[in-house]
PDB file of C-alpha atoms in Angstrom:
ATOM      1  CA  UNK A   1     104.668  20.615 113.732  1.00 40.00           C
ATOM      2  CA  UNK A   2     105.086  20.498 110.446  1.00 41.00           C
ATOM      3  CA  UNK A   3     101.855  20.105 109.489  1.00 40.00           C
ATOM      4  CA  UNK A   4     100.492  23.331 111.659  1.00 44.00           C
ATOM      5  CA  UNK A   5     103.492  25.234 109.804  1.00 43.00           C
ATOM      6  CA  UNK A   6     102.169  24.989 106.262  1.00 43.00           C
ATOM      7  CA  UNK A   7      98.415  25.374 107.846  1.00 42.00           C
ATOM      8  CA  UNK A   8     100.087  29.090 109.504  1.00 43.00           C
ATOM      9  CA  UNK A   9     101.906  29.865 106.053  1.00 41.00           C
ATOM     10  CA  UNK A  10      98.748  28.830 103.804  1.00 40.00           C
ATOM     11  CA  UNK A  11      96.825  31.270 106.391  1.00 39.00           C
ATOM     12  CA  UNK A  12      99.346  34.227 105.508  1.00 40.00           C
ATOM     13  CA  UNK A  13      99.307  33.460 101.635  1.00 44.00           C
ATOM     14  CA  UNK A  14      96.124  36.140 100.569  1.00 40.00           C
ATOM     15  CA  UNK A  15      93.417  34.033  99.179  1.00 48.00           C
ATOM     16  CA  UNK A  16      94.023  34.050  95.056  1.00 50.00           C
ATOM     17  CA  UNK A  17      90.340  33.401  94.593  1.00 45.00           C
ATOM     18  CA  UNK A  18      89.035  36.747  96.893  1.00 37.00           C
ATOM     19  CA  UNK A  19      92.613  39.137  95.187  1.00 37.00           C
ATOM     20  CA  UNK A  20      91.016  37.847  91.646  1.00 46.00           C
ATOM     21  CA  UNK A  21      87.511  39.346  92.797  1.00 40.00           C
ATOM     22  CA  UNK A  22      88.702  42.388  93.617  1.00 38.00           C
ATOM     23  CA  UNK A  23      90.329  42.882  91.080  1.00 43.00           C
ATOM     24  CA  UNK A  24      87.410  42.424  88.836  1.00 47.00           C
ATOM     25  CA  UNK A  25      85.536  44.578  90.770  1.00 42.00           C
ATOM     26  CA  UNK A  26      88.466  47.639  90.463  1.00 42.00           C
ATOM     27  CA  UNK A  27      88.270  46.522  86.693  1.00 49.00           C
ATOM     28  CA  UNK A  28      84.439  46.793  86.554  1.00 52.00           C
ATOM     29  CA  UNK A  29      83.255  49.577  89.772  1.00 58.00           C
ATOM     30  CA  UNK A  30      80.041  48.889  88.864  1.00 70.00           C
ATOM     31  CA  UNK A  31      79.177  47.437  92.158  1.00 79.00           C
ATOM     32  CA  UNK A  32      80.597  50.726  93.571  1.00 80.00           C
ATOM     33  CA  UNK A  33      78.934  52.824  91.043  1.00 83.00           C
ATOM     34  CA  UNK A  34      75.274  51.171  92.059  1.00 84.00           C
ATOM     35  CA  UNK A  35      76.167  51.742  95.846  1.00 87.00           C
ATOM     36  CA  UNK A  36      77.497  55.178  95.640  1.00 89.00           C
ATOM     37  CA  UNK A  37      74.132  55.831  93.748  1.00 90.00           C
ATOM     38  CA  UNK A  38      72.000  54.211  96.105  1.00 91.00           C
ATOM     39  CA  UNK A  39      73.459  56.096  99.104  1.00 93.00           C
ATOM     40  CA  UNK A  40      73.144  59.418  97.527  1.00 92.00           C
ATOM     41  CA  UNK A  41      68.990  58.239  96.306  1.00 92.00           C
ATOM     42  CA  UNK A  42      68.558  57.544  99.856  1.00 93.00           C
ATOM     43  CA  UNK A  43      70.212  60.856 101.513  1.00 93.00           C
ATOM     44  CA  UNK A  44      68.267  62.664  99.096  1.00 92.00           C
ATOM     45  CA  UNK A  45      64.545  61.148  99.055  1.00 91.00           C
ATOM     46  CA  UNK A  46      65.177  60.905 103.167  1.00 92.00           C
ATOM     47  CA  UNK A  47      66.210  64.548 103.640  1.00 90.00           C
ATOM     48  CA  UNK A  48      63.055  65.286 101.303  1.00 88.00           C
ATOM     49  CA  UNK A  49      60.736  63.317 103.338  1.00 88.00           C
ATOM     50  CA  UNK A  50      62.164  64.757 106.763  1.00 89.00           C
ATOM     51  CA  UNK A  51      61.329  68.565 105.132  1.00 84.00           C
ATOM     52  CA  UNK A  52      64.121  69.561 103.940  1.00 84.00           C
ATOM     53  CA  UNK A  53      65.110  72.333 105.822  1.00 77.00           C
ATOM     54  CA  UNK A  54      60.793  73.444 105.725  1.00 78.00           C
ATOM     55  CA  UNK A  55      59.757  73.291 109.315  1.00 79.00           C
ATOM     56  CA  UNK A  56      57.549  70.563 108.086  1.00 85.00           C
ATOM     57  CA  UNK A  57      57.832  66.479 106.965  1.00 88.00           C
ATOM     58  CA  UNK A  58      57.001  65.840 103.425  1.00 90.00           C
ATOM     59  CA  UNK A  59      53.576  64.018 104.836  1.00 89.00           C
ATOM     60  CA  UNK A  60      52.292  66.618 106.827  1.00 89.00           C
ATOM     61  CA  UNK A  61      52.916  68.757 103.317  1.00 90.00           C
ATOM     62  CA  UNK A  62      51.186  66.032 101.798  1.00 91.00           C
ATOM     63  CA  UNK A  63      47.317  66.435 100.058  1.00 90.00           C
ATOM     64  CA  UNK A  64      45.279  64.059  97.918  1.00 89.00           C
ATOM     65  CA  UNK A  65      43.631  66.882  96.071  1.00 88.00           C
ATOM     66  CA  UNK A  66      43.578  67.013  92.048  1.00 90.00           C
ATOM     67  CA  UNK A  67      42.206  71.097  92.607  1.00 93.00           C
ATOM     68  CA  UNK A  68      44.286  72.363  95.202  1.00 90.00           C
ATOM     69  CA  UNK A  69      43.667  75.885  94.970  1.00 87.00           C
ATOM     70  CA  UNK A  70      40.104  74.866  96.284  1.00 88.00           C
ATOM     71  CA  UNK A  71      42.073  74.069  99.703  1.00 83.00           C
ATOM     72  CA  UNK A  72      41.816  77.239 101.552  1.00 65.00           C
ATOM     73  CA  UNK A  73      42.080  76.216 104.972  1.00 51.00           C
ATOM     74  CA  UNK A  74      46.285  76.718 104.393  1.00 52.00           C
ATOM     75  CA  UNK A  75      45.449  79.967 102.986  1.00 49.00           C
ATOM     76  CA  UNK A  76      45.761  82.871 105.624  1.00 49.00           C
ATOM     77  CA  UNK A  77      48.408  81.075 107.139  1.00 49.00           C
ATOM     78  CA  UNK A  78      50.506  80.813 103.337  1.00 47.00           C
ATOM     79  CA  UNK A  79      49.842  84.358 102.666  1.00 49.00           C
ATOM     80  CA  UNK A  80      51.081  85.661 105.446  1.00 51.00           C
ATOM     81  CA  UNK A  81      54.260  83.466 105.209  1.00 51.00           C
ATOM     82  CA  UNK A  82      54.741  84.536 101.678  1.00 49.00           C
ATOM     83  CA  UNK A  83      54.465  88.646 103.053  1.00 48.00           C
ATOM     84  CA  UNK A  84      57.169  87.076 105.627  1.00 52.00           C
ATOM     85  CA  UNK A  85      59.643  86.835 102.835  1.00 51.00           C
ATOM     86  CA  UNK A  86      59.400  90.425 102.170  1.00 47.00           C
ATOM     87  CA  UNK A  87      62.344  91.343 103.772  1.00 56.00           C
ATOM     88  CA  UNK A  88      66.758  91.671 103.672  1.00 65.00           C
ATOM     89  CA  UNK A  89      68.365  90.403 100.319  1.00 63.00           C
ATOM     90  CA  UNK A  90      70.398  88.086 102.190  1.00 68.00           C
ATOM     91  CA  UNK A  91      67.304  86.937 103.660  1.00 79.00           C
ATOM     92  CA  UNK A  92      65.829  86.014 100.298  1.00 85.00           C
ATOM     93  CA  UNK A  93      69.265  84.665  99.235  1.00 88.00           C
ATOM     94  CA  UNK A  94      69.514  82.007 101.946  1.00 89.00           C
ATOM     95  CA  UNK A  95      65.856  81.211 101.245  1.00 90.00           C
ATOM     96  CA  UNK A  96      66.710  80.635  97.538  1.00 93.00           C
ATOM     97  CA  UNK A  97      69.769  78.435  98.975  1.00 93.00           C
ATOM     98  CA  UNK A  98      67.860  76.070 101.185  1.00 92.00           C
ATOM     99  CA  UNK A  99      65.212  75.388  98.314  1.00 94.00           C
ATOM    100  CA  UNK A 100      67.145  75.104  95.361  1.00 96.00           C
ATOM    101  CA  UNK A 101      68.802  72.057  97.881  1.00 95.00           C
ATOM    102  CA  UNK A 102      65.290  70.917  98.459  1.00 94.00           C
ATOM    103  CA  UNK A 103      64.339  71.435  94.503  1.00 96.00           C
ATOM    104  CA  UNK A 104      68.023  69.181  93.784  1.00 96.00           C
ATOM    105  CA  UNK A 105      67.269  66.705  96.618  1.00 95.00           C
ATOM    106  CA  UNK A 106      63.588  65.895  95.108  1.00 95.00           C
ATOM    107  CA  UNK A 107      65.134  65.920  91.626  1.00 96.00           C
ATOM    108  CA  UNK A 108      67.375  63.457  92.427  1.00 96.00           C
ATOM    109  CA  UNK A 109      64.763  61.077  94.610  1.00 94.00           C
ATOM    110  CA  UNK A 110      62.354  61.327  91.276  1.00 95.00           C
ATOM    111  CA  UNK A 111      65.041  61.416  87.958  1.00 95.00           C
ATOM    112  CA  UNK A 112      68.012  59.442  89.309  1.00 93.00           C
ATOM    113  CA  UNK A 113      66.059  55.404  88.907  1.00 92.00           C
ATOM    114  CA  UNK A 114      64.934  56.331  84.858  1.00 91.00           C
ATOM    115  CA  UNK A 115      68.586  57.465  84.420  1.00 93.00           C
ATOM    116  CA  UNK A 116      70.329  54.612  86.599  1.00 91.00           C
ATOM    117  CA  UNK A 117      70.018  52.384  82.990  1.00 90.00           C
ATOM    118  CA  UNK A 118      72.038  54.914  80.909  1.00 92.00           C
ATOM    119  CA  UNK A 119      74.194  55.445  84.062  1.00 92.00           C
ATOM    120  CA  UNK A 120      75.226  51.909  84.105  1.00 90.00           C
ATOM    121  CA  UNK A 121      75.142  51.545  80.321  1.00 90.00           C
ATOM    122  CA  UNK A 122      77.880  53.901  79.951  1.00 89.00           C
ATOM    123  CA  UNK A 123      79.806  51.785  82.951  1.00 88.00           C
ATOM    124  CA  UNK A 124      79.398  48.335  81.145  1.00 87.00           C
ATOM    125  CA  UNK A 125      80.762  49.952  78.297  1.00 86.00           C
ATOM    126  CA  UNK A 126      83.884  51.152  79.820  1.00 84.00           C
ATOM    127  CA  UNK A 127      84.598  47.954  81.749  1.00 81.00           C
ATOM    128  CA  UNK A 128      84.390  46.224  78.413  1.00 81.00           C
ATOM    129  CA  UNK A 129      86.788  48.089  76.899  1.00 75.00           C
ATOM    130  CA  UNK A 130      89.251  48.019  79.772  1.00 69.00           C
ATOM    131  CA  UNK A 131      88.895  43.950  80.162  1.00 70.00           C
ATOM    132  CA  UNK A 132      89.819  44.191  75.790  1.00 73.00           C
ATOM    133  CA  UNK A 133      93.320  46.258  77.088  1.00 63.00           C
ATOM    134  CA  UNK A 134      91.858  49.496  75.594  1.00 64.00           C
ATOM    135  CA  UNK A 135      92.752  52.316  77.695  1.00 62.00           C
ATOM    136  CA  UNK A 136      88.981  53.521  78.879  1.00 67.00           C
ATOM    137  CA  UNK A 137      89.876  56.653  80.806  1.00 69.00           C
ATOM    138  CA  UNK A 138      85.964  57.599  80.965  1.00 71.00           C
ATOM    139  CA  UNK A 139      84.602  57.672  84.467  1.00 81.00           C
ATOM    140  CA  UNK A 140      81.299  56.224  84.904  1.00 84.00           C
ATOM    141  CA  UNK A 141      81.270  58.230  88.133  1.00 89.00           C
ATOM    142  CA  UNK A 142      81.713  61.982  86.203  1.00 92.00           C
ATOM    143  CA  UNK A 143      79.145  60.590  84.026  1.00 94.00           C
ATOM    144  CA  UNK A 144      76.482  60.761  86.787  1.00 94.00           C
ATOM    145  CA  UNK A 145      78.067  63.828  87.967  1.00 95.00           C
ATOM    146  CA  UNK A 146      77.178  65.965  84.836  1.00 96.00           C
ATOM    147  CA  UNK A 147      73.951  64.707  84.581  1.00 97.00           C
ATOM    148  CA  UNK A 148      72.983  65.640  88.443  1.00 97.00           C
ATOM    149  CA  UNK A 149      74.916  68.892  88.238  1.00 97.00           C
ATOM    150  CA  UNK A 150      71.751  69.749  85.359  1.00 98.00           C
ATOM    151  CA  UNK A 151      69.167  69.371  87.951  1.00 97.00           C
ATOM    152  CA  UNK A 152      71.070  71.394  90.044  1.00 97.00           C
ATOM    153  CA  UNK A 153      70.895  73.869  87.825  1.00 98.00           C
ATOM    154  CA  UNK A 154      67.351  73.605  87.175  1.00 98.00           C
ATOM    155  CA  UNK A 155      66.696  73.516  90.600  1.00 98.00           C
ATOM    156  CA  UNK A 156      68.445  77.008  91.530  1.00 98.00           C
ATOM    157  CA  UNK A 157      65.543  78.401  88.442  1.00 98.00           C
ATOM    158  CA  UNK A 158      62.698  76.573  90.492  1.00 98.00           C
ATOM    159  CA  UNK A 159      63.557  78.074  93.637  1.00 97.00           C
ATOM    160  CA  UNK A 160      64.306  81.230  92.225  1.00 96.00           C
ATOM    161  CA  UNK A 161      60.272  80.991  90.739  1.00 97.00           C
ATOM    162  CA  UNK A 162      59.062  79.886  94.099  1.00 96.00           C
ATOM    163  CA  UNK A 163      60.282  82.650  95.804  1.00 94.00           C
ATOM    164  CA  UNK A 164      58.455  84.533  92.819  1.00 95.00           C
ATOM    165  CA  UNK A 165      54.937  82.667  93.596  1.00 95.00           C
ATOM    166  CA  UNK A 166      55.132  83.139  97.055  1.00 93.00           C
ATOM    167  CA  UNK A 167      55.579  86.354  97.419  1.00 91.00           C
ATOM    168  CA  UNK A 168      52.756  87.208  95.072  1.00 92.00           C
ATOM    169  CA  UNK A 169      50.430  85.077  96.609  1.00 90.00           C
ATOM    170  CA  UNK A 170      49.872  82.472  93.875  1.00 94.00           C
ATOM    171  CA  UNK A 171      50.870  79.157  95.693  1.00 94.00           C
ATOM    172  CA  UNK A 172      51.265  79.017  99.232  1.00 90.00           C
ATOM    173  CA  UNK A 173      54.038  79.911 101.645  1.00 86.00           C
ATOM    174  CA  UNK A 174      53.374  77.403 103.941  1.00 85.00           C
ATOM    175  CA  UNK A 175      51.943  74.198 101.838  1.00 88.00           C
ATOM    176  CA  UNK A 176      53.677  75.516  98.473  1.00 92.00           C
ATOM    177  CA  UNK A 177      50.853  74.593  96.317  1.00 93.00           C
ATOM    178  CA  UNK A 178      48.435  76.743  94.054  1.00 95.00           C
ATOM    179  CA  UNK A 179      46.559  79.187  94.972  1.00 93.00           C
ATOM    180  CA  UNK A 180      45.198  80.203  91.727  1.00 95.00           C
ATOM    181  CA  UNK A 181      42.850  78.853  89.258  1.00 95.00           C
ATOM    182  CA  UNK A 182      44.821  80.295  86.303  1.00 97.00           C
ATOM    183  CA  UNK A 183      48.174  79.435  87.481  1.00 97.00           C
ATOM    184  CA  UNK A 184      47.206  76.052  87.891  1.00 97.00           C
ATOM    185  CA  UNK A 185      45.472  75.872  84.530  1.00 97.00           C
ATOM    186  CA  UNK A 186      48.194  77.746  83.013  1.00 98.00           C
ATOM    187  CA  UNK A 187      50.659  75.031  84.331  1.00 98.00           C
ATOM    188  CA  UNK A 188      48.849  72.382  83.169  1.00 98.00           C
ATOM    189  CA  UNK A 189      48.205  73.624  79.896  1.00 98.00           C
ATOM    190  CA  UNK A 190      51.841  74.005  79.033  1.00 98.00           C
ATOM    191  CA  UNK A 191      52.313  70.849  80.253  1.00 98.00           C
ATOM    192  CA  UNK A 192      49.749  69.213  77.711  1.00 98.00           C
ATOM    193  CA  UNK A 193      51.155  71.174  75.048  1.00 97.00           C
ATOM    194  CA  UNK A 194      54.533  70.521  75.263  1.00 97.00           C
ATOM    195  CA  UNK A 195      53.788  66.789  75.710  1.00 97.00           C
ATOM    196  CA  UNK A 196      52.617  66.620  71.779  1.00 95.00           C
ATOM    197  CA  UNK A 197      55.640  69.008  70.776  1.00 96.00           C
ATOM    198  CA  UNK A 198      58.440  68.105  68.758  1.00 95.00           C
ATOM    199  CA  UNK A 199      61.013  68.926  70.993  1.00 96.00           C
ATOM    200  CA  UNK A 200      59.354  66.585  73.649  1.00 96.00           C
ATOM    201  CA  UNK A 201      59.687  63.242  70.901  1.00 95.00           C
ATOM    202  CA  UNK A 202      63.388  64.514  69.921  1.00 94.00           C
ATOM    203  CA  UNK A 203      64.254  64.607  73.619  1.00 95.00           C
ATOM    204  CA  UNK A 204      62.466  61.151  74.632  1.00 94.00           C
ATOM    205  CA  UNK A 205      64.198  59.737  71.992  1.00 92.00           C
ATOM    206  CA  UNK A 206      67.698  60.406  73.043  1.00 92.00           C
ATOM    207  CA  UNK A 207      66.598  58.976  76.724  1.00 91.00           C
ATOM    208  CA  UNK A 208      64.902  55.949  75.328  1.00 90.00           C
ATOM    209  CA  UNK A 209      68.059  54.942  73.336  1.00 89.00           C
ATOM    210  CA  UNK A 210      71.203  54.443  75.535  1.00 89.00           C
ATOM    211  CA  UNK A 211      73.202  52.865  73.045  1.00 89.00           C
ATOM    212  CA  UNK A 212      72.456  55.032  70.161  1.00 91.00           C
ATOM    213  CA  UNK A 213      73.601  58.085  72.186  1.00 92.00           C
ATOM    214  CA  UNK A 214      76.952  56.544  73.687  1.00 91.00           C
ATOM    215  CA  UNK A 215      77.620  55.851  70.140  1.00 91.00           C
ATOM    216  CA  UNK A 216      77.190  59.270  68.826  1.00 92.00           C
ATOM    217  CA  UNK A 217      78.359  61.431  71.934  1.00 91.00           C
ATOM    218  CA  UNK A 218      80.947  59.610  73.288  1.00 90.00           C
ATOM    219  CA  UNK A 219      83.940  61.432  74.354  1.00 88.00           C
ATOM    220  CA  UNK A 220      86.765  59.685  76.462  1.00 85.00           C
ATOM    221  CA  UNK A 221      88.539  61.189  79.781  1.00 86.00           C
ATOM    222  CA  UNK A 222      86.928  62.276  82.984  1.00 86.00           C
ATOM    223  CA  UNK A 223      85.670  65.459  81.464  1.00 91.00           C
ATOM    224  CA  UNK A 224      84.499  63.819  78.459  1.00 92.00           C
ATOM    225  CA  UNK A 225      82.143  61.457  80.619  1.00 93.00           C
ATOM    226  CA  UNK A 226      80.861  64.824  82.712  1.00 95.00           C
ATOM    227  CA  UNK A 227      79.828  66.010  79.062  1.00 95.00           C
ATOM    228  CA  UNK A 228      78.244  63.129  78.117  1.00 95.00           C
ATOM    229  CA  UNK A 229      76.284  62.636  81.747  1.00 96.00           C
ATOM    230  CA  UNK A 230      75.664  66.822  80.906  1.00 96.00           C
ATOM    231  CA  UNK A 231      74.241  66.357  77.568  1.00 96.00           C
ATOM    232  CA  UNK A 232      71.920  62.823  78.549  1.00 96.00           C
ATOM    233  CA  UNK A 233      70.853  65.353  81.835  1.00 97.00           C
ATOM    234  CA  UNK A 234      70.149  68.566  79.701  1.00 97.00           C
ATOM    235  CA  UNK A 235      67.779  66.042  77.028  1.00 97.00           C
ATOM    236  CA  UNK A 236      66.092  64.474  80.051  1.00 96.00           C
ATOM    237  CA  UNK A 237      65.319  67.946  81.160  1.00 97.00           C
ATOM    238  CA  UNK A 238      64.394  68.838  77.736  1.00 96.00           C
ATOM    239  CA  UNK A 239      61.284  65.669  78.508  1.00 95.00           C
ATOM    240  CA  UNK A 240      60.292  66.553  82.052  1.00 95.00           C
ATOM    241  CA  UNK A 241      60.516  70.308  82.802  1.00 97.00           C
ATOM    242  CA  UNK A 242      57.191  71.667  82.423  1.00 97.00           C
ATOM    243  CA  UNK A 243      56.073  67.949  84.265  1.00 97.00           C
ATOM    244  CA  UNK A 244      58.245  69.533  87.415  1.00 97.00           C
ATOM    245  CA  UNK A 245      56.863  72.776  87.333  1.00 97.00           C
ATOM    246  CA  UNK A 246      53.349  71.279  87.567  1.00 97.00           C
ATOM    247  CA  UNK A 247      54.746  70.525  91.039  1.00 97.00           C
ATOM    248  CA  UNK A 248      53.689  74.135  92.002  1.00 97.00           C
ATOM    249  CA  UNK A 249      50.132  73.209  91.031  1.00 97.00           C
ATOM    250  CA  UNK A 250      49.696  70.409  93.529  1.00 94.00           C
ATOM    251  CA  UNK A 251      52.143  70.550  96.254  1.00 93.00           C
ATOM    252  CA  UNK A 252      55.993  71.174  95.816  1.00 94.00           C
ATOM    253  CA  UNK A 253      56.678  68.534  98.445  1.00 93.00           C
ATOM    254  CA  UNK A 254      53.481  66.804  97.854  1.00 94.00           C
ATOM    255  CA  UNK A 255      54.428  63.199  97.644  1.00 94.00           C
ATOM    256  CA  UNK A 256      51.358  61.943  96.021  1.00 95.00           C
ATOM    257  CA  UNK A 257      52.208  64.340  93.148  1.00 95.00           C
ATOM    258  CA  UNK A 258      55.740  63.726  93.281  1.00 95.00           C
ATOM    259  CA  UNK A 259      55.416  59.726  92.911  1.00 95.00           C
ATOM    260  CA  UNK A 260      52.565  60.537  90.261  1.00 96.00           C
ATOM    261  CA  UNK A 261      55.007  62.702  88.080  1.00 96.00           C
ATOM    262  CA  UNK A 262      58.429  59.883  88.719  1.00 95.00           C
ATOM    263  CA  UNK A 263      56.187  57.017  87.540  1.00 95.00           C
ATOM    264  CA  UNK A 264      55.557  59.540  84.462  1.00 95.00           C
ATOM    265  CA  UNK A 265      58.523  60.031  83.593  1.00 95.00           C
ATOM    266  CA  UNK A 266      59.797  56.592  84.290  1.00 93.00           C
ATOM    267  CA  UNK A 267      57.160  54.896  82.120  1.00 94.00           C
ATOM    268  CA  UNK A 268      58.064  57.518  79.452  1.00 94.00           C
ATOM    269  CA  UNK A 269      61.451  56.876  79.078  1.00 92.00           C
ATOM    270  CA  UNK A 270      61.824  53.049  79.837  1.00 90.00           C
ATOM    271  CA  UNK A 271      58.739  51.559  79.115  1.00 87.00           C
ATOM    272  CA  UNK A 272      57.921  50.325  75.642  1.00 85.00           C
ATOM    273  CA  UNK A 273      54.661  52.212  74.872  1.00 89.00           C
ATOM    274  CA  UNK A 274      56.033  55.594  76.375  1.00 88.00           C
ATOM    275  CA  UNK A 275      56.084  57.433  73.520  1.00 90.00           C
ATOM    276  CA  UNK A 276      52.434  56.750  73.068  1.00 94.00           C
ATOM    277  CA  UNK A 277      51.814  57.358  76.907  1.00 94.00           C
ATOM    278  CA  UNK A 278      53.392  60.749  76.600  1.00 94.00           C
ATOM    279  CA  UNK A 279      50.965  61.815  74.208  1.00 94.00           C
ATOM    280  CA  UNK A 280      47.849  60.060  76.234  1.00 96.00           C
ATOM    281  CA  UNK A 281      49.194  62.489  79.304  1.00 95.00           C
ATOM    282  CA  UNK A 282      49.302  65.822  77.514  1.00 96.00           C
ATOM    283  CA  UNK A 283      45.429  64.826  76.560  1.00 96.00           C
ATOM    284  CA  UNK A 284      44.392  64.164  79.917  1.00 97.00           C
ATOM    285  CA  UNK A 285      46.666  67.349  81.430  1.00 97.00           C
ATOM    286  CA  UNK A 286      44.492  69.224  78.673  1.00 97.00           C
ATOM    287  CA  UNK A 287      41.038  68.427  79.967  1.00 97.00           C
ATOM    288  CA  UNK A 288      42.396  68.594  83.837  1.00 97.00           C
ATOM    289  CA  UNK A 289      43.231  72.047  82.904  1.00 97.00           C
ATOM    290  CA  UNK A 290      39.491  72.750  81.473  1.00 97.00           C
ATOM    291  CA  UNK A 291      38.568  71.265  84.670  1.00 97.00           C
ATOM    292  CA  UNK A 292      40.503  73.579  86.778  1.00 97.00           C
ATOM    293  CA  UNK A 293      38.812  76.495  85.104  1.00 96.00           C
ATOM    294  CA  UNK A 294      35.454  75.488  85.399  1.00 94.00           C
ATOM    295  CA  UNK A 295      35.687  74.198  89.214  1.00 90.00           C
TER     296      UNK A 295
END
């Protein structure tokens, strides 16, 4: 009896070994951090693929086509969508709604894995300081939070310049890509051009050194970590916008040129060459433009 006593006792005791682990993971939350993430890259690229509030899947949206104005079997069918919107403000204004979501939702599917490093940069470096007894009271969690709230904000422009290009015919209604030789070279010129540009390097820089820029924007508190996220978001928008907007040359829910465009900007800001790579793109944008004109 005795025996089954300290056996039902020992089984009531919490196990020291399993409290100690959670409390290293309250200490740390980076295991929190990377699922919280996750869920909300899932919700988003799965929302994206399912149409996002279109009518259509992301697939059926979905053309392998490096001239897409050339496509004009969409065509009647676009224009008259785009004559569709035509109508009530608060038409317009729920239309801007649903595809600034969209614009956020495939923001976050394509920027959120080159940021994730900085993201849990800033994390490590908070759990280190807590485990050393300083008092960390940056969130790791408002960090992300500022730097999605930019896209957001980008997003609400994009939509706002969709509703813009649809209604004057230049990209399609229906399949939301180009319907114009010059918008498409236009596009892609600025996008070559601002690949070689100074502000381009200064920006890629400050996403290519994690370290360096905790170091010199750090600011502590929850607010202070939804400044820094802000800032690291409004630099990596700085490198990528006019590589978004060429998402109105081939397909805004195009996933071929969606997964073309993250693998861009991933390789530019993680990989070691990207700098270089950068460059090589805004050549080859340049002649794709030339291309564009003369098909």
């Amino acid at each position: 009896m005795r025996l089954t006593g300290r056996r039902g006792s020992s089984a009531a005791r919490p196990d020291t070994a399993m409290l100690a682990a959670f409390e290293r993971l309250a200490r740390d939350g980076r295991p929190v951090l990377v699922t919280a993430l996750g869920l909300i890259f899932a919700a988003a690229a799965l929302w994206m693929l399912w149409g996002a509030g279109m009518g259509m899947t992301a697939w059926a949206m979905t053309r392998a086509a490096l001239f897409p104005h050339l496509l004009g079997f969409e065509a009647e069918a676009g224009m008259e969508m785009g004559r569709n919107l035509v109508g009530p403000a608060g038409w317009r204004l729920r239309y801007v709604a649903l595809m600034a979501l969209m614009w956020w939702a495939m923001m976050i599917a394509m920027m959120l894995p080159s940021a994730l490093p900085m993201i849990l940069i800033h994390a490590r470096v908070v759990a280190r300081g807590r485990a050393r007894g300083h008092a960390m009271r940056a969130s790791p969690g408002w960090f992300a939070a500022g730097y999605l709230a930019v896209w957001l904000g980008f997003s609400v422009v994009a939509a706002v310049m969709q509703l813009a290009l649809v209604e004057t015919g230049l990209i399609s209604g229906m399949m939301l890509w180009s319907e114009s030789r010059w918008l498409s070279a236009g596009l892609l010129v600025l996008a070559a051009a601002y690949q070689v540009s100074g502000l381009k390097y200064r920006c890629l820089v400050e996403c290519r050194s994690p370290m360096e820029f905790l170091a010199r924007h750090w600011r502590d508190g929850a607010w202070g970590a939804f400044g820094m996220g802000h800032r690291h978001g409004a630099f990596c928008l700085g490198c990528c916008w006019p590589l978004m907007l060429l998402l109105f040359v081939g397909g805004v829910m195009n996933l071929l040129w969606i997964a073309a465009l993250a693998l861009l900007v991933l390789v530019e800001k993680l990989a070691g060459p990207g700098v270089a790579v950068a460059r090589a793109g805004g050549a080859l944008l340049l002649v794709w433009a030339a291309a564009t004109l003369a098909v």
